[in-house]
């Protein structure tokens, strides 16, 4: 997706979690991928998983620490963050951290329970393989002065698989990657 956007002259922000069992952001191959995305002119940010936070009072400190970890490991500047499935309580905090862009700041996002067509920033997201807040078609885009478009590239395929099939394909891919890792790291490994 980053390459397609680059070819079309589009720049985006790509957000990655550092606490995720599904992928290791800091593996050599993933660091290379993230650096390639940055080289194409895109921005890199923290996709903050809030599951380990015991109190919202510590949220800002945790975000700053996680950004520093990303910068140190990736050797790239990180100037933005986005929450992973933020609860309403987090959205209502309107957290501002010096030097970091919050994608849920009022400049980029307006939280409302109703009258969603009257928002200052139209939020479009493919969360859980569904466009619950509207589809990013030309008419929708043209009728709003600002749009935040959230896409999960890992949930879509060229073949157009549904979510269940796509996740099965991702499982297969992870299994293959895991075997390759074991094979390269453990010379006594034999496949059965």
mmCIF file of N, CA and C in Angstrom, residues 82-189:
data_model
loop_
_atom_site.group_PDB
_atom_site.id
_atom_site.type_symbol
_atom_site.label_atom_id
_atom_site.label_comp_id
_atom_site.label_asym_id
_atom_site.label_seq_id
_atom_site.Cartn_x
_atom_site.Cartn_y
_atom_site.Cartn_z
ATOM 1 N N UNK A 82 -1.306 7.173 17.528
ATOM 2 C CA UNK A 82 -2.736 6.916 17.386
ATOM 3 C C UNK A 82 -3.086 5.781 18.331
ATOM 4 N N UNK A 83 -4.226 5.880 18.966
ATOM 5 C CA UNK A 83 -4.640 4.837 19.906
ATOM 6 C C UNK A 83 -5.205 3.633 19.165
ATOM 7 N N UNK A 84 -4.973 2.460 19.733
ATOM 8 C CA UNK A 84 -5.586 1.229 19.236
ATOM 9 C C UNK A 84 -6.881 1.012 20.011
ATOM 10 N N UNK A 85 -8.011 1.073 19.316
ATOM 11 C CA UNK A 85 -9.341 0.905 19.915
ATOM 12 C C UNK A 85 -9.519 1.726 21.195
ATOM 13 N N UNK A 86 -9.453 3.036 21.083
ATOM 14 C CA UNK A 86 -9.539 3.858 22.299
ATOM 15 C C UNK A 86 -10.934 3.875 22.903
ATOM 16 N N UNK A 87 -11.023 3.696 24.217
ATOM 17 C CA UNK A 87 -12.324 3.856 24.876
ATOM 18 C C UNK A 87 -12.710 5.339 24.895
ATOM 19 N N UNK A 88 -13.989 5.606 25.095
ATOM 20 C CA UNK A 88 -14.482 6.990 25.109
ATOM 21 C C UNK A 88 -13.752 7.836 26.146
ATOM 22 N N UNK A 89 -13.399 7.228 27.276
ATOM 23 C CA UNK A 89 -12.702 7.977 28.329
ATOM 24 C C UNK A 89 -11.367 8.520 27.826
ATOM 25 N N UNK A 90 -10.678 7.762 26.999
ATOM 26 C CA UNK A 90 -9.400 8.222 26.447
ATOM 27 C C UNK A 90 -9.635 9.328 25.428
ATOM 28 N N UNK A 91 -10.646 9.163 24.590
ATOM 29 C CA UNK A 91 -10.952 10.202 23.604
ATOM 30 C C UNK A 91 -11.307 11.522 24.281
ATOM 31 N N UNK A 92 -11.994 11.442 25.408
ATOM 32 C CA UNK A 92 -12.410 12.670 26.097
ATOM 33 C C UNK A 92 -11.246 13.376 26.795
ATOM 34 N N UNK A 93 -10.114 12.691 26.970
ATOM 35 C CA UNK A 93 -8.950 13.322 27.604
ATOM 36 C C UNK A 93 -8.366 14.441 26.742
ATOM 37 N N UNK A 94 -8.491 14.301 25.426
ATOM 38 C CA UNK A 94 -7.917 15.283 24.486
ATOM 39 C C UNK A 94 -6.451 15.551 24.831
ATOM 40 N N UNK A 95 -5.716 14.466 24.991
ATOM 41 C CA UNK A 95 -4.323 14.517 25.429
ATOM 42 C C UNK A 95 -3.434 15.253 24.428
ATOM 43 N N UNK A 96 -2.618 16.148 24.943
ATOM 44 C CA UNK A 96 -1.632 16.863 24.133
ATOM 45 C C UNK A 96 -0.260 16.621 24.752
ATOM 46 N N UNK A 97 0.674 16.172 23.917
ATOM 47 C CA UNK A 97 2.045 15.936 24.353
ATOM 48 C C UNK A 97 2.952 16.752 23.435
ATOM 49 N N UNK A 98 3.773 17.588 24.023
ATOM 50 C CA UNK A 98 4.644 18.467 23.238
ATOM 51 C C UNK A 98 5.503 17.644 22.269
ATOM 52 N N UNK A 99 5.475 18.041 21.014
ATOM 53 C CA UNK A 99 6.290 17.388 19.997
ATOM 54 C C UNK A 99 5.655 16.169 19.360
ATOM 55 N N UNK A 100 4.454 15.779 19.819
ATOM 56 C CA UNK A 100 3.788 14.599 19.265
ATOM 57 C C UNK A 100 2.394 14.951 18.765
ATOM 58 N N UNK A 101 2.076 14.471 17.598
ATOM 59 C CA UNK A 101 0.752 14.655 17.013
ATOM 60 C C UNK A 101 -0.145 13.520 17.488
ATOM 61 N N UNK A 102 -1.294 13.868 18.031
ATOM 62 C CA UNK A 102 -2.308 12.899 18.447
ATOM 63 C C UNK A 102 -3.358 12.854 17.339
ATOM 64 N N UNK A 103 -3.528 11.715 16.695
ATOM 65 C CA UNK A 103 -4.487 11.626 15.583
ATOM 66 C C UNK A 103 -5.923 11.826 16.042
ATOM 67 N N UNK A 104 -6.153 11.769 17.342
ATOM 68 C CA UNK A 104 -7.492 12.014 17.874
ATOM 69 C C UNK A 104 -7.628 13.436 18.432
ATOM 70 N N UNK A 105 -6.673 14.296 18.129
ATOM 71 C CA UNK A 105 -6.769 15.713 18.479
ATOM 72 C C UNK A 105 -7.887 16.346 17.652
ATOM 73 N N UNK A 106 -8.445 17.432 18.145
ATOM 74 C CA UNK A 106 -9.545 18.106 17.458
ATOM 75 C C UNK A 106 -9.230 18.547 16.038
ATOM 76 N N UNK A 107 -7.953 18.734 15.707
ATOM 77 C CA UNK A 107 -7.577 19.087 14.332
ATOM 78 C C UNK A 107 -7.867 17.960 13.348
ATOM 79 N N UNK A 108 -7.836 16.713 13.853
ATOM 80 C CA UNK A 108 -7.934 15.550 12.980
ATOM 81 C C UNK A 108 -9.136 14.660 13.249
ATOM 82 N N UNK A 109 -9.845 14.921 14.336
ATOM 83 C CA UNK A 109 -10.895 13.990 14.753
ATOM 84 C C UNK A 109 -11.915 14.728 15.612
ATOM 85 N N UNK A 110 -13.175 14.407 15.396
ATOM 86 C CA UNK A 110 -14.234 14.951 16.243
ATOM 87 C C UNK A 110 -15.100 13.791 16.709
ATOM 88 N N UNK A 111 -15.118 13.575 18.013
ATOM 89 C CA UNK A 111 -15.893 12.468 18.576
ATOM 90 C C UNK A 111 -17.331 12.905 18.807
ATOM 91 N N UNK A 112 -18.257 12.162 18.223
ATOM 92 C CA UNK A 112 -19.695 12.400 18.407
ATOM 93 C C UNK A 112 -20.411 11.068 18.450
ATOM 94 N N UNK A 113 -21.493 11.050 19.186
ATOM 95 C CA UNK A 113 -22.331 9.854 19.260
ATOM 96 C C UNK A 113 -23.414 9.863 18.188
ATOM 97 N N UNK A 114 -23.815 11.058 17.753
ATOM 98 C CA UNK A 114 -24.892 11.164 16.761
ATOM 99 C C UNK A 114 -24.600 12.329 15.825
ATOM 100 N N UNK A 115 -25.454 12.489 14.814
ATOM 101 C CA UNK A 115 -25.308 13.579 13.843
ATOM 102 C C UNK A 115 -23.909 13.574 13.218
ATOM 103 N N UNK A 116 -23.475 12.391 12.802
ATOM 104 C CA UNK A 116 -22.114 12.203 12.313
ATOM 105 C C UNK A 116 -21.812 12.944 11.019
ATOM 106 N N UNK A 117 -22.829 13.318 10.280
ATOM 107 C CA UNK A 117 -22.599 14.040 9.024
ATOM 108 C C UNK A 117 -22.218 15.496 9.255
ATOM 109 N N UNK A 118 -22.405 15.998 10.461
ATOM 110 C CA UNK A 118 -22.133 17.409 10.760
ATOM 111 C C UNK A 118 -20.770 17.622 11.428
ATOM 112 N N UNK A 119 -19.916 16.635 11.395
ATOM 113 C CA UNK A 119 -18.614 16.761 12.049
ATOM 114 C C UNK A 119 -17.670 17.628 11.221
ATOM 115 N N UNK A 120 -16.701 18.246 11.899
ATOM 116 C CA UNK A 120 -15.720 19.078 11.201
ATOM 117 C C UNK A 120 -14.670 18.233 10.490
ATOM 118 N N UNK A 121 -14.436 17.024 10.991
ATOM 119 C CA UNK A 121 -13.519 16.080 10.361
ATOM 120 C C UNK A 121 -14.267 14.763 10.191
ATOM 121 N N UNK A 122 -14.446 14.326 8.965
ATOM 122 C CA UNK A 122 -15.138 13.057 8.699
ATOM 123 C C UNK A 122 -14.163 11.912 8.953
ATOM 124 N N UNK A 123 -14.562 11.000 9.820
ATOM 125 C CA UNK A 123 -13.755 9.836 10.173
ATOM 126 C C UNK A 123 -14.266 8.640 9.386
ATOM 127 N N UNK A 124 -13.389 8.040 8.598
ATOM 128 C CA UNK A 124 -13.727 6.841 7.831
ATOM 129 C C UNK A 124 -12.745 5.751 8.230
ATOM 130 N N UNK A 125 -13.259 4.599 8.623
ATOM 131 C CA UNK A 125 -12.392 3.521 9.090
ATOM 132 C C UNK A 125 -12.924 2.173 8.631
ATOM 133 N N UNK A 126 -11.994 1.283 8.316
ATOM 134 C CA UNK A 126 -12.356 -0.070 7.891
ATOM 135 C C UNK A 126 -12.240 -1.071 9.039
ATOM 136 N N UNK A 127 -12.359 -0.600 10.267
ATOM 137 C CA UNK A 127 -12.185 -1.450 11.442
ATOM 138 C C UNK A 127 -13.048 -2.701 11.363
ATOM 139 N N UNK A 128 -12.400 -3.818 11.665
ATOM 140 C CA UNK A 128 -13.060 -5.135 11.636
ATOM 141 C C UNK A 128 -13.656 -5.438 10.266
ATOM 142 N N UNK A 129 -12.981 -4.896 9.238
ATOM 143 C CA UNK A 129 -13.347 -5.175 7.841
ATOM 144 C C UNK A 129 -14.714 -4.581 7.487
ATOM 145 N N UNK A 130 -15.106 -3.528 8.195
ATOM 146 C CA UNK A 130 -16.398 -2.877 7.932
ATOM 147 C C UNK A 130 -16.212 -1.367 7.919
ATOM 148 N N UNK A 131 -16.904 -0.710 7.003
ATOM 149 C CA UNK A 131 -16.884 0.750 6.907
ATOM 150 C C UNK A 131 -18.102 1.295 7.654
ATOM 151 N N UNK A 132 -18.060 1.279 8.997
ATOM 152 C CA UNK A 132 -19.218 1.674 9.806
ATOM 153 C C UNK A 132 -19.537 3.162 9.741
ATOM 154 N N UNK A 133 -18.561 3.990 9.433
ATOM 155 C CA UNK A 133 -18.773 5.443 9.464
ATOM 156 C C UNK A 133 -18.896 6.049 8.069
ATOM 157 N N UNK A 134 -19.033 5.205 7.075
ATOM 158 C CA UNK A 134 -19.118 5.672 5.700
ATOM 159 C C UNK A 134 -17.996 5.091 4.863
ATOM 160 N N UNK A 135 -18.208 5.070 3.582
ATOM 161 C CA UNK A 135 -17.256 4.497 2.634
ATOM 162 C C UNK A 135 -16.458 5.632 1.975
ATOM 163 N N UNK A 136 -15.161 5.448 1.750
ATOM 164 C CA UNK A 136 -14.349 6.534 1.192
ATOM 165 C C UNK A 136 -14.536 6.706 -0.323
ATOM 166 N N UNK A 137 -15.735 7.036 -0.698
ATOM 167 C CA UNK A 137 -16.014 7.253 -2.122
ATOM 168 C C UNK A 137 -15.878 8.736 -2.441
ATOM 169 N N UNK A 138 -15.815 9.051 -3.716
ATOM 170 C CA UNK A 138 -15.572 10.424 -4.156
ATOM 171 C C UNK A 138 -16.580 11.420 -3.581
ATOM 172 N N UNK A 139 -17.856 11.051 -3.565
ATOM 173 C CA UNK A 139 -18.894 11.954 -3.061
ATOM 174 C C UNK A 139 -18.679 12.274 -1.578
ATOM 175 N N UNK A 140 -18.366 11.259 -0.792
ATOM 176 C CA UNK A 140 -18.132 11.458 0.642
ATOM 177 C C UNK A 140 -16.920 12.357 0.860
ATOM 178 N N UNK A 141 -15.861 12.084 0.139
ATOM 179 C CA UNK A 141 -14.635 12.870 0.290
ATOM 180 C C UNK A 141 -14.867 14.321 -0.124
ATOM 181 N N UNK A 142 -15.565 14.524 -1.226
ATOM 182 C CA UNK A 142 -15.809 15.883 -1.733
ATOM 183 C C UNK A 142 -16.718 16.701 -0.817
ATOM 184 N N UNK A 143 -17.557 16.037 -0.042
ATOM 185 C CA UNK A 143 -18.526 16.766 0.786
ATOM 186 C C UNK A 143 -18.012 17.111 2.185
ATOM 187 N N UNK A 144 -16.746 16.819 2.467
ATOM 188 C CA UNK A 144 -16.174 17.132 3.781
ATOM 189 C C UNK A 144 -14.837 17.852 3.604
ATOM 190 N N UNK A 145 -14.639 18.949 4.319
ATOM 191 C CA UNK A 145 -13.383 19.691 4.171
ATOM 192 C C UNK A 145 -12.169 18.930 4.706
ATOM 193 N N UNK A 146 -12.384 18.078 5.714
ATOM 194 C CA UNK A 146 -11.301 17.282 6.297
ATOM 195 C C UNK A 146 -11.774 15.849 6.475
ATOM 196 N N UNK A 147 -10.850 14.919 6.208
ATOM 197 C CA UNK A 147 -11.165 13.496 6.379
ATOM 198 C C UNK A 147 -9.994 12.820 7.077
ATOM 199 N N UNK A 148 -10.302 11.964 8.038
ATOM 200 C CA UNK A 148 -9.310 11.053 8.582
ATOM 201 C C UNK A 148 -9.701 9.671 8.080
ATOM 202 N N UNK A 149 -8.812 9.074 7.306
ATOM 203 C CA UNK A 149 -9.066 7.767 6.704
ATOM 204 C C UNK A 149 -8.165 6.738 7.372
ATOM 205 N N UNK A 150 -8.775 5.804 8.083
ATOM 206 C CA UNK A 150 -8.042 4.747 8.777
ATOM 207 C C UNK A 150 -8.220 3.452 8.002
ATOM 208 N N UNK A 151 -7.097 2.924 7.513
ATOM 209 C CA UNK A 151 -7.123 1.667 6.761
ATOM 210 C C UNK A 151 -6.152 0.699 7.422
ATOM 211 N N UNK A 152 -6.584 -0.540 7.566
ATOM 212 C CA UNK A 152 -5.740 -1.606 8.088
ATOM 213 C C UNK A 152 -5.289 -2.449 6.886
ATOM 214 N N UNK A 153 -4.127 -2.169 6.296
ATOM 215 C CA UNK A 153 -3.713 -2.870 5.075
ATOM 216 C C UNK A 153 -3.621 -4.387 5.238
ATOM 217 N N UNK A 154 -3.362 -4.843 6.465
ATOM 218 C CA UNK A 154 -3.248 -6.284 6.684
ATOM 219 C C UNK A 154 -4.584 -7.009 6.549
ATOM 220 N N UNK A 155 -5.684 -6.277 6.523
ATOM 221 C CA UNK A 155 -7.000 -6.915 6.448
ATOM 222 C C UNK A 155 -7.556 -6.988 5.027
ATOM 223 N N UNK A 156 -6.777 -6.553 4.051
ATOM 224 C CA UNK A 156 -7.267 -6.525 2.672
ATOM 225 C C UNK A 156 -6.289 -7.249 1.758
ATOM 226 N N UNK A 157 -6.821 -7.863 0.722
ATOM 227 C CA UNK A 157 -5.984 -8.577 -0.232
ATOM 228 C C UNK A 157 -6.378 -8.200 -1.650
ATOM 229 N N UNK A 158 -5.460 -8.410 -2.558
ATOM 230 C CA UNK A 158 -5.745 -8.166 -3.974
ATOM 231 C C UNK A 158 -6.871 -9.083 -4.440
ATOM 232 N N UNK A 159 -6.904 -10.296 -3.891
ATOM 233 C CA UNK A 159 -7.926 -11.273 -4.291
ATOM 234 C C UNK A 159 -9.305 -10.944 -3.724
ATOM 235 N N UNK A 160 -9.384 -10.003 -2.781
ATOM 236 C CA UNK A 160 -10.678 -9.607 -2.232
ATOM 237 C C UNK A 160 -11.268 -10.592 -1.241
ATOM 238 N N UNK A 161 -10.418 -11.288 -0.499
ATOM 239 C CA UNK A 161 -10.911 -12.257 0.481
ATOM 240 C C UNK A 161 -11.755 -11.582 1.556
ATOM 241 N N UNK A 162 -12.699 -12.341 2.104
ATOM 242 C CA UNK A 162 -13.442 -11.843 3.258
ATOM 243 C C UNK A 162 -12.516 -11.903 4.477
ATOM 244 N N UNK A 163 -12.949 -11.326 5.587
ATOM 245 C CA UNK A 163 -12.100 -11.219 6.772
ATOM 246 C C UNK A 163 -11.633 -12.588 7.263
ATOM 247 N N UNK A 164 -12.530 -13.564 7.308
ATOM 248 C CA UNK A 164 -12.171 -14.890 7.823
ATOM 249 C C UNK A 164 -11.079 -15.534 6.971
ATOM 250 N N UNK A 165 -11.244 -15.503 5.664
ATOM 251 C CA UNK A 165 -10.247 -16.093 4.766
ATOM 252 C C UNK A 165 -8.939 -15.320 4.849
ATOM 253 N N UNK A 166 -9.031 -14.011 4.918
ATOM 254 C CA UNK A 166 -7.826 -13.191 5.001
ATOM 255 C C UNK A 166 -7.031 -13.522 6.260
ATOM 256 N N UNK A 167 -7.708 -13.655 7.402
ATOM 257 C CA UNK A 167 -6.994 -13.991 8.631
ATOM 258 C C UNK A 167 -6.380 -15.387 8.550
ATOM 259 N N UNK A 168 -7.046 -16.300 7.899
ATOM 260 C CA UNK A 168 -6.478 -17.633 7.709
ATOM 261 C C UNK A 168 -5.187 -17.537 6.880
ATOM 262 N N UNK A 169 -5.204 -16.693 5.860
ATOM 263 C CA UNK A 169 -4.011 -16.496 5.034
ATOM 264 C C UNK A 169 -2.876 -15.865 5.864
ATOM 265 N N UNK A 170 -3.220 -14.919 6.724
ATOM 266 C CA UNK A 170 -2.212 -14.312 7.592
ATOM 267 C C UNK A 170 -1.619 -15.340 8.555
ATOM 268 N N UNK A 171 -2.456 -16.236 9.078
ATOM 269 C CA UNK A 171 -1.962 -17.307 9.947
ATOM 270 C C UNK A 171 -0.974 -18.189 9.193
ATOM 271 N N UNK A 172 -1.316 -18.549 7.964
ATOM 272 C CA UNK A 172 -0.420 -19.374 7.144
ATOM 273 C C UNK A 172 0.909 -18.660 6.903
ATOM 274 N N UNK A 173 0.825 -17.378 6.609
ATOM 275 C CA UNK A 173 2.034 -16.581 6.369
ATOM 276 C C UNK A 173 2.911 -16.543 7.615
ATOM 277 N N UNK A 174 2.297 -16.340 8.793
ATOM 278 C CA UNK A 174 3.060 -16.313 10.040
ATOM 279 C C UNK A 174 3.706 -17.668 10.328
ATOM 280 N N UNK A 175 2.988 -18.737 10.028
ATOM 281 C CA UNK A 175 3.528 -20.083 10.237
ATOM 282 C C UNK A 175 4.783 -20.284 9.375
ATOM 283 N N UNK A 176 4.711 -19.873 8.119
ATOM 284 C CA UNK A 176 5.854 -19.994 7.206
ATOM 285 C C UNK A 176 7.020 -19.143 7.712
ATOM 286 N N UNK A 177 6.729 -17.903 8.106
ATOM 287 C CA UNK A 177 7.783 -17.023 8.625
ATOM 288 C C UNK A 177 8.425 -17.597 9.878
ATOM 289 N N UNK A 178 7.603 -18.188 10.755
ATOM 290 C CA UNK A 178 8.131 -18.770 11.987
ATOM 291 C C UNK A 178 9.059 -19.942 11.670
ATOM 292 N N UNK A 179 8.656 -20.788 10.745
ATOM 293 C CA UNK A 179 9.518 -21.915 10.346
ATOM 294 C C UNK A 179 10.836 -21.416 9.761
ATOM 295 N N UNK A 180 10.778 -20.388 8.937
ATOM 296 C CA UNK A 180 12.005 -19.835 8.354
ATOM 297 C C UNK A 180 12.918 -19.283 9.442
ATOM 298 N N UNK A 181 12.328 -18.636 10.437
ATOM 299 C CA UNK A 181 13.119 -18.097 11.541
ATOM 300 C C UNK A 181 13.793 -19.223 12.310
ATOM 301 N N UNK A 182 13.040 -20.264 12.641
ATOM 302 C CA UNK A 182 13.629 -21.399 13.368
ATOM 303 C C UNK A 182 14.738 -22.034 12.534
ATOM 304 N N UNK A 183 14.479 -22.231 11.252
ATOM 305 C CA UNK A 183 15.461 -22.857 10.362
ATOM 306 C C UNK A 183 16.756 -22.030 10.322
ATOM 307 N N UNK A 184 16.638 -20.715 10.289
ATOM 308 C CA UNK A 184 17.837 -19.877 10.203
ATOM 309 C C UNK A 184 18.549 -19.734 11.551
ATOM 310 N N UNK A 185 17.827 -19.899 12.652
ATOM 311 C CA UNK A 185 18.412 -19.704 13.978
ATOM 312 C C UNK A 185 18.849 -21.002 14.658
ATOM 313 N N UNK A 186 18.272 -22.117 14.267
ATOM 314 C CA UNK A 186 18.526 -23.395 14.955
ATOM 315 C C UNK A 186 18.939 -24.448 13.933
ATOM 316 N N UNK A 187 20.240 -24.724 13.863
ATOM 317 C CA UNK A 187 20.694 -25.687 12.858
ATOM 318 C C UNK A 187 20.264 -27.118 13.171
ATOM 319 N N UNK A 188 19.755 -27.379 14.347
ATOM 320 C CA UNK A 188 19.287 -28.715 14.703
ATOM 321 C C UNK A 188 17.788 -28.898 14.442
ATOM 322 N N UNK A 189 17.135 -27.877 13.880
ATOM 323 C CA UNK A 189 15.697 -27.959 13.584
ATOM 324 C C UNK A 189 15.472 -28.778 12.325
#
